[in-house]
Amino acid sequence: MDKNMTIADSKNLSSDRHQFIEEIRRREFGVGVELSEEATDLIQVSYNLMVFL
């Protein structure tokens, strides 16, 4: 950490990093994503089709 960085700067940097990581988790892995009932049903049908192939 830079000697001139304040505690507030450090907290902002930490918050920015956390937001970045959370966005990747949502976008790439679907963590925390809320789907509509229709989307959930579609995913379930697709999954069931893959299992039986």
Coordinates of C-alpha atoms in Angstrom, one line a residue:
M1 CA 0.0 0.0 0.0
D2 CA 1.2 3.5 -0.8
K3 CA 2.5 5.5 2.2
N4 CA 0.4 8.5 1.1
M5 CA -2.8 6.5 0.8
T6 CA -5.4 7.4 3.4
I7 CA -7.7 5.0 5.2
A8 CA -10.6 6.3 3.1
D9 CA -8.6 5.6 -0.1
S10 CA -7.8 2.1 1.2
K11 CA -11.5 1.4 1.9
N12 CA -12.6 2.8 -1.5
L13 CA -10.0 0.5 -3.2
S14 CA -11.2 -2.5 -1.2
S15 CA -14.8 -1.7 -2.1
D16 CA -13.9 -1.3 -5.8
R17 CA -12.2 -4.7 -5.8
H18 CA -15.1 -6.3 -4.0
Q19 CA -17.6 -4.9 -6.5
F20 CA -15.4 -6.1 -9.4
I21 CA -15.2 -9.6 -8.0
E22 CA -18.9 -9.7 -7.3
E23 CA -19.6 -8.6 -10.9
I24 CA -17.4 -11.4 -12.3
R25 CA -19.1 -14.0 -10.0
R26 CA -22.6 -12.9 -11.3
R27 CA -21.7 -12.5 -15.0
E28 CA -19.4 -15.6 -15.4
F29 CA -20.9 -18.0 -12.9
G30 CA -24.4 -16.8 -12.2
V31 CA -23.7 -16.4 -8.5
G32 CA -26.5 -14.3 -6.9
V33 CA -28.5 -13.9 -10.1
E34 CA -32.2 -14.0 -9.7
L35 CA -34.1 -15.5 -12.6
S36 CA -37.7 -15.3 -13.5
E37 CA -39.8 -18.4 -13.2
E38 CA -39.8 -18.7 -17.0
A39 CA -36.0 -18.6 -17.2
T40 CA -35.7 -21.1 -14.4
D41 CA -38.1 -23.5 -16.2
L42 CA -36.1 -23.1 -19.4
I43 CA -32.8 -23.8 -17.7
Q44 CA -34.3 -26.9 -16.0
V45 CA -35.6 -28.2 -19.3
S46 CA -32.2 -27.6 -20.9
Y47 CA -30.4 -29.4 -18.1
N48 CA -32.8 -32.4 -18.3
L49 CA -32.1 -32.7 -22.0
M50 CA -28.3 -32.7 -21.5
V51 CA -28.5 -35.3 -18.8
F52 CA -30.3 -37.7 -21.1
L53 CA -28.0 -37.3 -24.0

